[in-house]
Amino acid sequence: MAGLAGKTVLVTRSRTGASQFAHKIKEMQGHPYIFSVIETIPPRQVSDIDYGNEVLQQLEQFDWIFFTSVTGVEYFFDRMNTLKLETSHLNKAKVVAVGPATDAALRTHGIETQALPEVFQAEGLIAKFANELQSGQQVLLPRGNLARPWLHEVLVEMGLHVTEIMMYETIPVRHHDPALLHALEQRQIDIITFTSSSTVKNFMQALINMGIENPIQAIEGIPIACIGEVTAQTARDLGIEVTLIPKEATLDSLLEAISLYSF
């Protein structure tokens, strides 16, 4: 489908994720404009690393492990490799992925996962497994520093023992891009995409850092596509009018929604 033919799509996700997204846009004959506003790094606090390493060496104690992002999976297994830990340590736990991309990332490491939830976000995980989650069970949440606390809080309310380890940090990318400011001013950007709450917040801050006094006005009239309701709500909270939310919180679904949009 060439639904993006001739359209310029602003990509705000991290550099590592942006390349794959940009490639798919090109396949649909669109023009990606990459302006990465975030990047992921290992934890900066030694205490976070030490605690994570300690927990990873005791994986047999967990009944459940919930992975809520592809990035979390990548950093988790990088750390496993560093510690020379075998994936067999995960055999006792039921491993759960928030969505198909995270599921695919786990399977590349030979990890069998539970059935996917119908809604690809934390709320969907609880809805899917509520009848199997039992008070007293041990749950591991490998996460980033900006992960929503909702899943942790709900699991604790259900009586489960939750251990959270920081696998990575999401930090803003600070750079100046006069070409982007010109493209926004001339309305040469056909649609802006946000794939996480952090991309929304850091994009708006980036515009301010580049001298834009009113970032809402700078993007006014440009369609805004958010990968899911959580990201969309963050945008709304900042005064951004959201144009598109796909049926599923996946990149493929986001691209499909954009391709079907009447520009």
Backbone as CSV, one residue per row, in Angstrom:
resi,resn,N_x,N_y,N_z,CA_x,CA_y,CA_z,C_x,C_y,C_z
1,MET,0.846,-1.180,0.000,0.000,0.000,0.000,0.889,1.241,0.000
2,ALA,0.600,2.185,-0.876,1.393,3.397,-0.981,0.612,4.566,-0.407
3,GLY,0.008,4.367,0.758,-0.837,5.381,1.348,-0.085,6.600,1.844
4,LEU,1.232,6.531,1.908,2.024,7.664,2.377,2.789,8.336,1.245
5,ALA,2.451,8.022,0.029,3.182,8.548,-1.120,3.264,10.068,-1.079
6,GLY,4.500,10.567,-1.051,4.721,12.000,-1.082,4.532,12.710,0.239
7,LYS,4.170,11.988,1.287,3.916,12.605,2.581,5.166,12.550,3.465
8,THR,5.412,13.643,4.183,6.538,13.708,5.098,6.058,13.418,6.514
9,VAL,6.637,12.386,7.110,6.219,11.921,8.435,7.329,12.227,9.427
10,LEU,7.012,13.002,10.450,8.007,13.310,11.473,8.093,12.162,12.463
11,VAL,9.299,11.637,12.648,9.560,10.508,13.543,10.327,11.042,14.750
12,THR,9.756,10.868,15.949,10.356,11.445,17.151,10.973,10.406,18.083
13,ARG,10.847,9.113,17.740,11.308,8.091,18.677,12.837,8.011,18.723
14,SER,13.367,7.166,19.582,14.811,7.084,19.783,15.531,6.700,18.497
15,ARG,16.812,6.985,18.447,17.579,6.719,17.230,17.515,5.253,16.822
16,THR,17.616,4.368,17.801,17.608,2.941,17.477,16.257,2.513,16.922
17,GLY,15.193,3.032,17.469,13.868,2.673,16.982,13.469,3.436,15.748
18,ALA,14.045,4.619,15.558,13.648,5.470,14.442,13.995,4.860,13.094
19,SER,15.120,4.165,13.004,15.561,3.635,11.710,14.587,2.610,11.158
20,GLN,14.100,1.733,12.032,13.141,0.725,11.593,11.827,1.370,11.167
21,PHE,11.368,2.332,11.951,10.126,3.041,11.633,10.275,3.791,10.305
22,ALA,11.419,4.456,10.125,11.674,5.209,8.896,11.686,4.289,7.681
23,HIS,12.266,3.101,7.849,12.314,2.134,6.750,10.907,1.746,6.306
24,LYS,10.029,1.537,7.257,8.649,1.162,6.920,7.917,2.312,6.235
25,ILE,8.210,3.534,6.646,7.605,4.697,5.993,8.051,4.772,4.532
26,LYS,9.340,4.522,4.308,9.867,4.544,2.947,9.222,3.447,2.088
27,GLU,9.001,2.273,2.696,8.349,1.186,1.964,6.961,1.592,1.500
28,MET,6.324,2.494,2.218,4.997,2.988,1.860,5.090,4.280,1.053
29,GLN,6.306,4.534,0.522,6.593,5.661,-0.353,6.439,7.016,0.330
30,GLY,6.565,7.024,1.653,6.559,8.271,2.381,7.965,8.770,2.620
31,HIS,8.089,9.961,3.161,9.382,10.569,3.442,9.520,10.754,4.958
32,PRO,10.323,9.944,5.633,10.512,10.126,7.071,11.442,11.288,7.371
33,TYR,11.071,12.089,8.327,11.950,13.142,8.837,12.249,12.748,10.280
34,ILE,13.485,12.307,10.514,13.848,11.809,11.843,14.332,12.947,12.726
35,PHE,13.646,13.117,13.838,14.040,14.086,14.849,13.904,13.397,16.203
36,SER,14.900,12.585,16.528,14.852,11.786,17.754,14.964,12.701,18.967
37,VAL,13.986,12.612,19.850,13.987,13.478,21.028,14.340,12.716,22.301
38,ILE,14.522,11.408,22.175,14.914,10.598,23.331,15.989,9.597,22.919
39,GLU,16.701,9.108,23.915,17.591,7.973,23.720,17.591,7.156,25.001
40,THR,17.963,5.903,24.880,18.010,5.043,26.053,19.457,4.708,26.378
41,ILE,19.738,4.657,27.667,21.080,4.370,28.154,20.977,3.415,29.337
42,PRO,22.049,2.719,29.685,22.034,1.902,30.907,21.838,2.799,32.124
43,PRO,21.362,2.241,33.230,21.191,3.044,34.449,22.474,3.755,34.831
44,ARG,22.321,5.002,35.271,23.500,5.788,35.634,23.918,5.586,37.083
45,GLN,22.982,5.125,37.915,23.292,4.895,39.317,23.863,3.479,39.506
46,VAL,25.022,3.401,40.099,25.639,2.095,40.344,24.725,1.223,41.203
47,SER,24.017,1.835,42.128,23.126,1.073,43.005,22.012,0.392,42.222
48,ASP,21.516,1.055,41.169,20.478,0.451,40.330,21.021,-0.760,39.576
49,ILE,22.243,-0.641,39.095,22.871,-1.749,38.370,23.130,-2.919,39.321
50,ASP,23.671,-2.614,40.478,23.988,-3.672,41.446,22.726,-4.403,41.891
51,TYR,21.672,-3.650,42.170,20.424,-4.281,42.601,19.843,-5.145,41.485
52,GLY,19.869,-4.629,40.255,19.370,-5.406,39.117,20.144,-6.694,38.932
53,ASN,21.459,-6.613,39.064,22.288,-7.807,38.919,21.971,-8.844,39.995
54,GLU,21.752,-8.362,41.200,21.421,-9.257,42.313,20.101,-9.989,42.046
55,VAL,19.118,-9.246,41.553,17.811,-9.843,41.275,17.906,-10.845,40.120
56,LEU,18.645,-10.497,39.077,18.754,-11.377,37.917,19.404,-12.716,38.269
57,GLN,20.195,-12.732,39.300,20.822,-13.979,39.720,19.910,-14.823,40.623
58,GLN,18.677,-14.343,40.806,17.699,-15.075,41.614,16.370,-15.206,40.865
59,LEU,16.442,-15.377,39.560,15.236,-15.408,38.739,14.310,-16.575,39.066
60,GLU,14.869,-17.632,39.640,14.052,-18.807,39.937,12.958,-18.528,40.970
61,GLN,13.059,-17.420,41.687,12.067,-17.115,42.724,10.777,-16.531,42.158
62,PHE,10.772,-16.144,40.865,9.623,-15.418,40.327,8.612,-16.345,39.633
63,ASP,7.339,-16.042,39.888,6.246,-16.761,39.227,5.865,-16.104,37.906
64,TRP,6.068,-14.800,37.826,5.717,-14.031,36.633,6.828,-13.032,36.319
65,ILE,7.047,-12.809,35.012,7.902,-11.704,34.569,7.141,-10.960,33.479
66,PHE,6.888,-9.676,33.704,6.146,-8.859,32.751,7.104,-7.932,31.998
67,PHE,7.150,-8.080,30.689,7.947,-7.183,29.846,7.001,-6.218,29.133
68,THR,7.233,-4.931,29.335,6.317,-3.937,28.781,6.908,-3.133,27.624
69,SER,8.086,-3.533,27.125,8.655,-2.852,25.960,9.748,-3.709,25.337
70,VAL,9.981,-3.480,24.055,11.082,-4.141,23.359,12.412,-3.702,23.969
71,THR,12.516,-2.434,24.290,13.748,-1.901,24.884,14.078,-2.620,26.182
72,GLY,13.054,-2.851,27.008,13.266,-3.576,28.252,13.803,-4.973,28.014
73,VAL,13.294,-5.643,26.981,13.767,-6.986,26.629,15.239,-6.937,26.229
74,GLU,15.596,-5.969,25.389,16.965,-5.882,24.891,17.961,-5.657,26.033
75,TYR,17.638,-4.735,26.914,18.546,-4.454,28.028,18.579,-5.610,29.020
76,PHE,17.461,-6.273,29.213,17.389,-7.415,30.122,18.356,-8.519,29.683
77,PHE,18.303,-8.862,28.404,19.149,-9.969,27.937,20.601,-9.540,27.728
78,ASP,20.824,-8.262,27.476,22.206,-7.768,27.465,22.833,-7.960,28.841
79,ARG,22.057,-7.652,29.884,22.550,-7.808,31.255,22.733,-9.284,31.589
80,MET,21.797,-10.128,31.116,21.937,-11.573,31.328,23.238,-12.075,30.717
81,ASN,23.537,-11.603,29.510,24.771,-12.022,28.841,26.001,-11.552,29.614
82,THR,25.951,-10.316,30.093,27.070,-9.773,30.853,27.339,-10.608,32.102
83,LEU,26.254,-11.048,32.738,26.372,-11.846,33.955,26.575,-13.334,33.672
84,LYS,26.583,-13.673,32.359,26.745,-15.064,31.927,25.668,-15.975,32.526
85,LEU,24.425,-15.476,32.511,23.290,-16.238,33.020,22.543,-16.887,31.866
86,GLU,22.151,-18.131,32.032,21.424,-18.854,30.990,19.931,-18.510,31.037
87,THR,19.288,-18.564,29.878,17.845,-18.285,29.822,17.035,-19.348,30.560
88,SER,17.651,-20.468,30.860,16.957,-21.524,31.611,16.541,-21.037,33.001
89,HIS,17.163,-19.960,33.475,16.801,-19.402,34.779,15.375,-18.841,34.765
90,LEU,14.832,-18.642,33.569,13.487,-18.100,33.450,12.435,-19.195,33.350
91,ASN,12.847,-20.436,33.398,11.921,-21.542,33.119,10.755,-21.638,34.087
92,LYS,10.960,-21.243,35.325,9.879,-21.369,36.301,8.781,-20.338,36.063
93,ALA,9.166,-19.150,35.629,8.227,-18.040,35.536,7.367,-18.105,34.276
94,LYS,6.166,-17.562,34.400,5.343,-17.291,33.227,5.778,-15.934,32.689
95,VAL,6.253,-15.926,31.453,6.772,-14.695,30.855,5.682,-14.066,29.996
96,VAL,5.433,-12.786,30.240,4.340,-12.090,29.578,4.878,-10.882,28.816
97,ALA,4.411,-10.707,27.576,4.779,-9.550,26.760,3.563,-8.650,26.591
98,VAL,3.800,-7.340,26.597,2.690,-6.395,26.500,2.056,-6.383,25.112
99,GLY,2.826,-6.727,24.078,2.304,-6.693,22.721,3.152,-7.513,21.777
100,PRO,2.782,-7.541,20.494,3.458,-8.425,19.533,4.931,-8.110,19.304
101,ALA,5.317,-6.843,19.319,6.729,-6.510,19.105,7.579,-6.995,20.273
102,THR,7.088,-6.796,21.481,7.798,-7.276,22.674,7.833,-8.794,22.693
103,ASP,6.735,-9.401,22.283,6.660,-10.855,22.201,7.694,-11.394,21.217
104,ALA,7.797,-10.751,20.051,8.765,-11.189,19.035,10.189,-11.042,19.549
105,ALA,10.452,-9.962,20.286,11.792,-9.754,20.842,12.153,-10.856,21.828
106,LEU,11.196,-11.272,22.652,11.443,-12.356,23.602,11.695,-13.677,22.882
107,ARG,10.948,-13.922,21.835,11.086,-15.190,21.109,12.421,-15.297,20.385
108,THR,13.009,-14.152,20.029,14.347,-14.206,19.416,15.384,-14.729,20.411
109,HIS,15.058,-14.648,21.693,15.945,-15.178,22.730,15.506,-16.569,23.182
110,GLY,14.559,-17.145,22.446,14.114,-18.494,22.749,13.154,-18.586,23.915
111,ILE,12.511,-17.471,24.257,11.605,-17.438,25.403,10.171,-17.654,24.946
112,GLU,9.509,-18.662,25.503,8.100,-18.901,25.228,7.262,-17.995,26.128
113,THR,6.314,-17.309,25.533,5.512,-16.348,26.286,4.064,-16.808,26.402
114,GLN,3.349,-16.175,27.331,1.924,-16.427,27.487,1.169,-15.739,26.353
115,ALA,-0.110,-16.080,26.201,-0.920,-15.477,25.149,-0.965,-13.961,25.320
116,LEU,-0.982,-13.245,24.202,-0.973,-11.787,24.241,-2.297,-11.238,24.754
117,PRO,-2.241,-10.108,25.467,-3.488,-9.461,25.886,-4.198,-8.850,24.683
118,GLU,-5.464,-8.547,24.836,-6.211,-7.941,23.738,-5.851,-6.467,23.567
119,VAL,-5.538,-5.801,24.666,-5.123,-4.401,24.633,-3.632,-4.347,24.960
120,PHE,-2.841,-3.776,24.036,-1.390,-3.835,24.165,-0.847,-2.706,25.047
121,GLN,-1.246,-2.712,26.315,-0.698,-1.814,27.313,-0.924,-2.451,28.670
122,ALA,-0.439,-1.801,29.734,-0.462,-2.415,31.059,-1.860,-2.855,31.473
123,GLU,-2.861,-2.047,31.154,-4.230,-2.394,31.519,-4.655,-3.707,30.879
124,GLY,-4.195,-3.961,29.665,-4.528,-5.199,28.977,-3.916,-6.411,29.644
125,LEU,-2.729,-6.237,30.229,-2.074,-7.348,30.924,-2.907,-7.801,32.122
126,ILE,-3.407,-6.864,32.884,-4.221,-7.210,34.052,-5.533,-7.849,33.611
127,ALA,-6.156,-7.283,32.596,-7.422,-7.836,32.116,-7.255,-9.268,31.632
128,LYS,-6.112,-9.550,30.999,-5.878,-10.871,30.432,-5.582,-11.920,31.498
129,PHE,-4.791,-11.547,32.514,-4.285,-12.550,33.452,-4.850,-12.418,34.877
130,ALA,-5.875,-11.614,35.044,-6.422,-11.381,36.384,-6.809,-12.673,37.094
131,ASN,-7.348,-13.630,36.355,-7.802,-14.886,36.973,-6.651,-15.816,37.344
132,GLU,-5.469,-15.591,36.781,-4.313,-16.440,37.066,-3.375,-15.843,38.103
133,LEU,-3.432,-14.519,38.242,-2.576,-13.845,39.215,-3.125,-14.099,40.614
134,GLN,-2.291,-14.639,41.468,-2.739,-15.023,42.801,-1.946,-14.305,43.890
135,SER,-2.659,-13.968,44.943,-2.025,-13.307,46.076,-0.852,-14.139,46.588
136,GLY,0.257,-13.467,46.845,1.446,-14.145,47.354,2.450,-14.509,46.280
137,GLN,2.042,-14.472,45.015,2.985,-14.792,43.946,4.024,-13.677,43.791
138,GLN,5.171,-14.072,43.217,6.275,-13.142,43.024,6.306,-12.677,41.564
139,VAL,6.344,-11.366,41.364,6.336,-10.782,40.020,7.575,-9.918,39.829
140,LEU,8.213,-10.066,38.674,9.354,-9.222,38.319,8.951,-8.274,37.193
141,LEU,9.263,-7.003,37.382,9.022,-5.986,36.348,10.349,-5.362,35.938
142,PRO,10.954,-5.812,34.825,12.151,-5.139,34.300,11.676,-3.914,33.503
143,ARG,12.102,-2.721,33.897,11.503,-1.523,33.333,12.512,-0.410,33.107
144,GLY,12.026,0.665,32.483,12.810,1.880,32.337,12.446,2.871,33.428
145,ASN,13.211,3.935,33.533,12.998,4.910,34.611,11.702,5.699,34.467
146,LEU,11.117,5.718,33.261,9.898,6.491,33.053,8.646,5.622,32.971
147,ALA,8.782,4.363,33.333,7.623,3.458,33.264,6.499,3.950,34.179
148,ARG,5.277,3.808,33.709,4.126,4.176,34.528,4.061,3.286,35.770
149,PRO,3.691,3.826,36.903,3.605,3.013,38.126,2.329,2.176,38.201
150,TRP,1.411,2.355,37.253,0.085,1.744,37.345,0.149,0.233,37.518
151,LEU,0.920,-0.461,36.690,0.976,-1.918,36.740,1.503,-2.383,38.092
152,HIS,2.569,-1.772,38.552,3.140,-2.111,39.854,2.091,-1.954,40.957
153,GLU,1.417,-0.829,40.947,0.441,-0.527,42.000,-0.718,-1.520,42.004
154,VAL,-1.224,-1.862,40.822,-2.361,-2.779,40.741,-1.966,-4.182,41.212
155,LEU,-0.783,-4.628,40.810,-0.320,-5.948,41.244,-0.180,-6.018,42.761
156,VAL,0.323,-4.971,43.359,0.455,-4.925,44.819,-0.921,-4.948,45.477
157,GLU,-1.864,-4.196,44.894,-3.232,-4.183,45.423,-3.871,-5.565,45.360
158,MET,-3.458,-6.368,44.369,-3.985,-7.723,44.220,-3.302,-8.707,45.167
159,GLY,-2.322,-8.233,45.915,-1.664,-9.083,46.904,-0.411,-9.782,46.422
160,LEU,0.076,-9.420,45.230,1.304,-10.035,44.724,2.519,-9.268,45.229
161,HIS,3.649,-9.963,45.300,4.900,-9.340,45.711,5.652,-8.912,44.445
162,VAL,5.846,-7.624,44.296,6.407,-7.079,43.060,7.831,-6.586,43.276
163,THR,8.726,-7.042,42.415,10.106,-6.561,42.393,10.319,-5.816,41.086
164,GLU,10.775,-4.597,41.180,11.002,-3.782,39.984,12.489,-3.488,39.860
165,ILE,13.051,-3.733,38.680,14.463,-3.416,38.453,14.573,-2.496,37.240
166,MET,15.430,-1.512,37.355,15.622,-0.563,36.267,16.627,-1.129,35.271
167,MET,16.146,-1.380,34.071,16.997,-1.928,33.021,17.665,-0.836,32.192
168,TYR,16.990,0.319,32.103,17.531,1.396,31.266,16.901,2.717,31.677
169,GLU,17.488,3.789,31.213,16.936,5.120,31.426,16.642,5.764,30.081
170,THR,15.544,6.486,30.023,15.202,7.266,28.841,15.537,8.721,29.140
171,ILE,16.385,9.307,28.309,16.807,10.692,28.541,16.563,11.512,27.275
172,PRO,16.382,12.817,27.419,16.144,13.654,26.240,17.401,13.834,25.401
173,VAL,17.199,13.958,24.102,18.288,14.289,23.188,18.205,15.789,22.923
174,ARG,19.273,16.482,23.197,19.265,17.934,23.026,20.072,18.296,21.776
175,HIS,19.386,18.870,20.796,20.065,19.303,19.583,19.263,20.414,18.931
176,HIS,19.890,21.106,18.002,19.252,22.226,17.308,19.053,21.836,15.854
177,ASP,17.850,22.036,15.341,17.534,21.635,13.969,16.760,22.751,13.277
178,PRO,17.475,23.751,12.735,16.803,24.852,12.046,15.946,24.375,10.868
179,ALA,16.373,23.290,10.211,15.603,22.774,9.065,14.224,22.300,9.509
180,LEU,14.151,21.697,10.691,12.849,21.256,11.191,11.968,22.458,11.495
181,LEU,12.533,23.472,12.122,11.752,24.666,12.433,11.198,25.288,11.160
182,HIS,12.010,25.313,10.108,11.550,25.845,8.821,10.444,24.968,8.242
183,ALA,10.639,23.638,8.322,9.632,22.716,7.780,8.305,22.858,8.525
184,LEU,8.356,23.054,9.821,7.131,23.253,10.591,6.465,24.577,10.226
185,GLU,7.267,25.604,10.099,6.735,26.934,9.774,6.071,26.939,8.403
186,GLN,6.675,26.220,7.454,6.150,26.183,6.086,5.125,25.066,5.895
187,ARG,4.827,24.364,6.983,3.880,23.249,6.954,4.292,22.196,5.910
188,GLN,5.608,21.907,5.927,6.143,20.862,5.055,6.139,19.496,5.740
189,ILE,5.797,19.472,7.012,5.601,18.219,7.740,4.122,17.869,7.642
190,ASP,3.812,16.698,7.095,2.416,16.330,6.875,1.767,15.693,8.092
191,ILE,2.575,15.043,8.928,2.031,14.432,10.143,3.157,14.211,11.142
192,ILE,2.839,14.360,12.424,3.805,14.156,13.498,3.417,12.893,14.256
193,THR,4.385,12.013,14.488,4.095,10.759,15.192,4.757,10.744,16.558
194,PHE,3.992,10.241,17.535,4.508,10.046,18.889,4.288,8.599,19.285
195,THR,5.349,7.943,19.758,5.251,6.522,20.098,5.404,6.256,21.595
196,SER,5.459,7.299,22.385,5.505,7.158,23.843,5.240,8.518,24.449
197,SER,4.880,8.525,25.721,4.670,9.797,26.413,5.945,10.628,26.449
198,SER,7.094,9.956,26.577,8.352,10.695,26.648,8.674,11.399,25.335
199,THR,8.258,10.832,24.205,8.496,11.529,22.936,7.651,12.797,22.852
200,VAL,6.440,12.738,23.373,5.575,13.930,23.365,6.210,15.041,24.210
201,LYS,6.520,14.719,25.445,7.049,15.727,26.369,8.362,16.316,25.863
202,ASN,9.249,15.456,25.389,10.567,15.939,24.987,10.538,16.667,23.651
203,PHE,9.591,16.316,22.784,9.456,17.057,21.530,9.029,18.494,21.812
204,MET,8.024,18.650,22.657,7.553,19.995,22.972,8.646,20.806,23.666
205,GLN,9.392,20.158,24.557,10.492,20.842,25.227,11.596,21.204,24.239
206,ALA,11.833,20.331,23.255,12.860,20.599,22.247,12.521,21.848,21.445
207,LEU,11.238,22.006,21.114,10.820,23.212,20.383,11.078,24.462,21.215
208,ILE,10.777,24.380,22.501,11.036,25.511,23.400,12.539,25.808,23.465
209,ASN,13.335,24.741,23.571,14.792,24.908,23.648,15.353,25.538,22.376
210,MET,14.663,25.343,21.253,15.121,25.914,19.981,14.542,27.304,19.741
211,GLY,13.920,27.872,20.782,13.467,29.258,20.680,12.014,29.455,20.318
212,ILE,11.240,28.375,20.251,9.811,28.493,19.939,9.056,28.824,21.230
213,GLU,8.500,30.033,21.307,7.813,30.463,22.526,6.492,29.722,22.719
214,ASN,5.808,29.421,21.604,4.513,28.749,21.695,4.542,27.478,20.842
215,PRO,5.000,26.348,21.410,5.112,25.117,20.605,3.768,24.598,20.106
216,ILE,2.696,24.846,20.834,1.371,24.416,20.363,1.035,25.121,19.056
217,GLN,1.300,26.407,19.010,1.035,27.174,17.791,1.929,26.704,16.648
218,ALA,3.147,26.288,16.978,4.097,25.862,15.945,3.633,24.613,15.214
219,ILE,2.832,23.773,15.891,2.369,22.537,15.250,0.872,22.569,14.951
220,GLU,0.254,23.688,15.175,-1.184,23.807,14.961,-1.548,23.502,13.505
221,GLY,-2.547,22.667,13.329,-2.993,22.312,11.984,-2.287,21.111,11.389
222,ILE,-1.197,20.656,12.024,-0.497,19.460,11.553,-1.106,18.247,12.260
223,PRO,-1.550,17.233,11.521,-2.125,16.042,12.161,-1.140,15.395,13.135
224,ILE,-1.659,14.939,14.257,-0.855,14.303,15.291,-1.310,12.855,15.446
225,ALA,-0.387,11.905,15.301,-0.695,10.481,15.437,0.020,9.929,16.662
226,CYS,-0.737,9.345,17.580,-0.177,8.752,18.802,-0.395,7.251,18.779
227,ILE,0.593,6.502,19.243,0.552,5.048,19.135,-0.532,4.418,19.994
228,GLY,-0.917,5.074,21.076,-1.927,4.495,21.957,-2.561,5.555,22.835
229,GLU,-3.534,5.137,23.617,-4.300,6.077,24.423,-3.456,6.746,25.509
230,VAL,-2.514,6.016,26.098,-1.671,6.615,27.133,-0.858,7.771,26.553
231,THR,-0.236,7.535,25.399,0.537,8.583,24.727,-0.359,9.735,24.318
232,ALA,-1.546,9.404,23.817,-2.495,10.438,23.395,-2.926,11.315,24.564
233,GLN,-3.140,10.703,25.727,-3.553,11.485,26.890,-2.447,12.433,27.342
234,THR,-1.212,11.980,27.248,-0.086,12.862,27.571,-0.093,14.068,26.642
235,ALA,-0.346,13.821,25.352,-0.406,14.919,24.385,-1.545,15.883,24.725
236,ARG,-2.701,15.343,25.033,-3.845,16.194,25.367,-3.559,17.033,26.605
237,ASP,-2.896,16.417,27.581,-2.572,17.133,28.812,-1.674,18.337,28.542
238,LEU,-0.908,18.271,27.453,-0.025,19.373,27.085,-0.697,20.353,26.131
239,GLY,-1.977,20.117,25.835,-2.722,21.021,24.968,-2.671,20.678,23.501
240,ILE,-2.193,19.478,23.178,-2.085,19.045,21.780,-3.366,18.339,21.358
241,GLU,-3.875,18.702,20.211,-5.056,18.032,19.662,-4.618,16.779,18.909
242,VAL,-5.057,15.631,19.377,-4.654,14.355,18.778,-5.591,14.006,17.635
243,THR,-4.992,13.651,16.496,-5.763,13.350,15.293,-6.035,11.862,15.145
244,LEU,-4.999,11.040,15.377,-5.108,9.602,15.117,-4.606,8.773,16.288
245,ILE,-5.353,7.719,16.596,-4.896,6.674,17.508,-5.254,5.348,16.841
246,PRO,-4.301,4.484,16.571,-4.608,3.214,15.905,-5.401,2.278,16.813
247,LYS,-5.972,1.245,16.197,-6.749,0.265,16.956,-5.868,-0.501,17.926
248,GLU,-4.635,-0.770,17.522,-3.685,-1.476,18.373,-2.460,-0.602,18.585
249,ALA,-1.861,-0.703,19.761,-0.702,0.113,20.091,0.571,-0.525,19.539
250,THR,0.663,-0.585,18.207,1.843,-1.121,17.531,2.257,-0.172,16.416
251,LEU,3.515,-0.255,15.998,3.983,0.596,14.911,3.255,0.287,13.612
252,ASP,3.040,-0.990,13.337,2.352,-1.363,12.099,0.934,-0.811,12.071
253,SER,0.256,-0.882,13.194,-1.098,-0.355,13.262,-1.091,1.169,13.135
254,LEU,-0.082,1.801,13.713,0.051,3.249,13.590,0.254,3.657,12.134
255,LEU,1.135,2.952,11.439,1.375,3.249,10.031,0.129,3.017,9.182
256,GLU,-0.595,1.968,9.494,-1.824,1.694,8.754,-2.824,2.826,8.935
257,ALA,-2.957,3.294,10.174,-3.893,4.395,10.447,-3.489,5.661,9.700
258,ILE,-2.181,5.927,9.659,-1.705,7.098,8.937,-1.965,6.982,7.451
259,SER,-1.733,5.771,6.922,-1.901,5.559,5.483,-3.359,5.726,5.044
260,LEU,-4.281,5.489,5.965,-5.702,5.598,5.641,-6.261,6.985,5.913
261,TYR,-5.423,7.845,6.481,-5.887,9.194,6.834,-6.008,10.058,5.577
262,SER,-7.030,10.867,5.517,-7.236,11.783,4.376,-6.520,13.100,4.639
263,PHE,-5.344,13.235,4.062,-4.572,14.462,4.252,-5.194,15.615,3.474
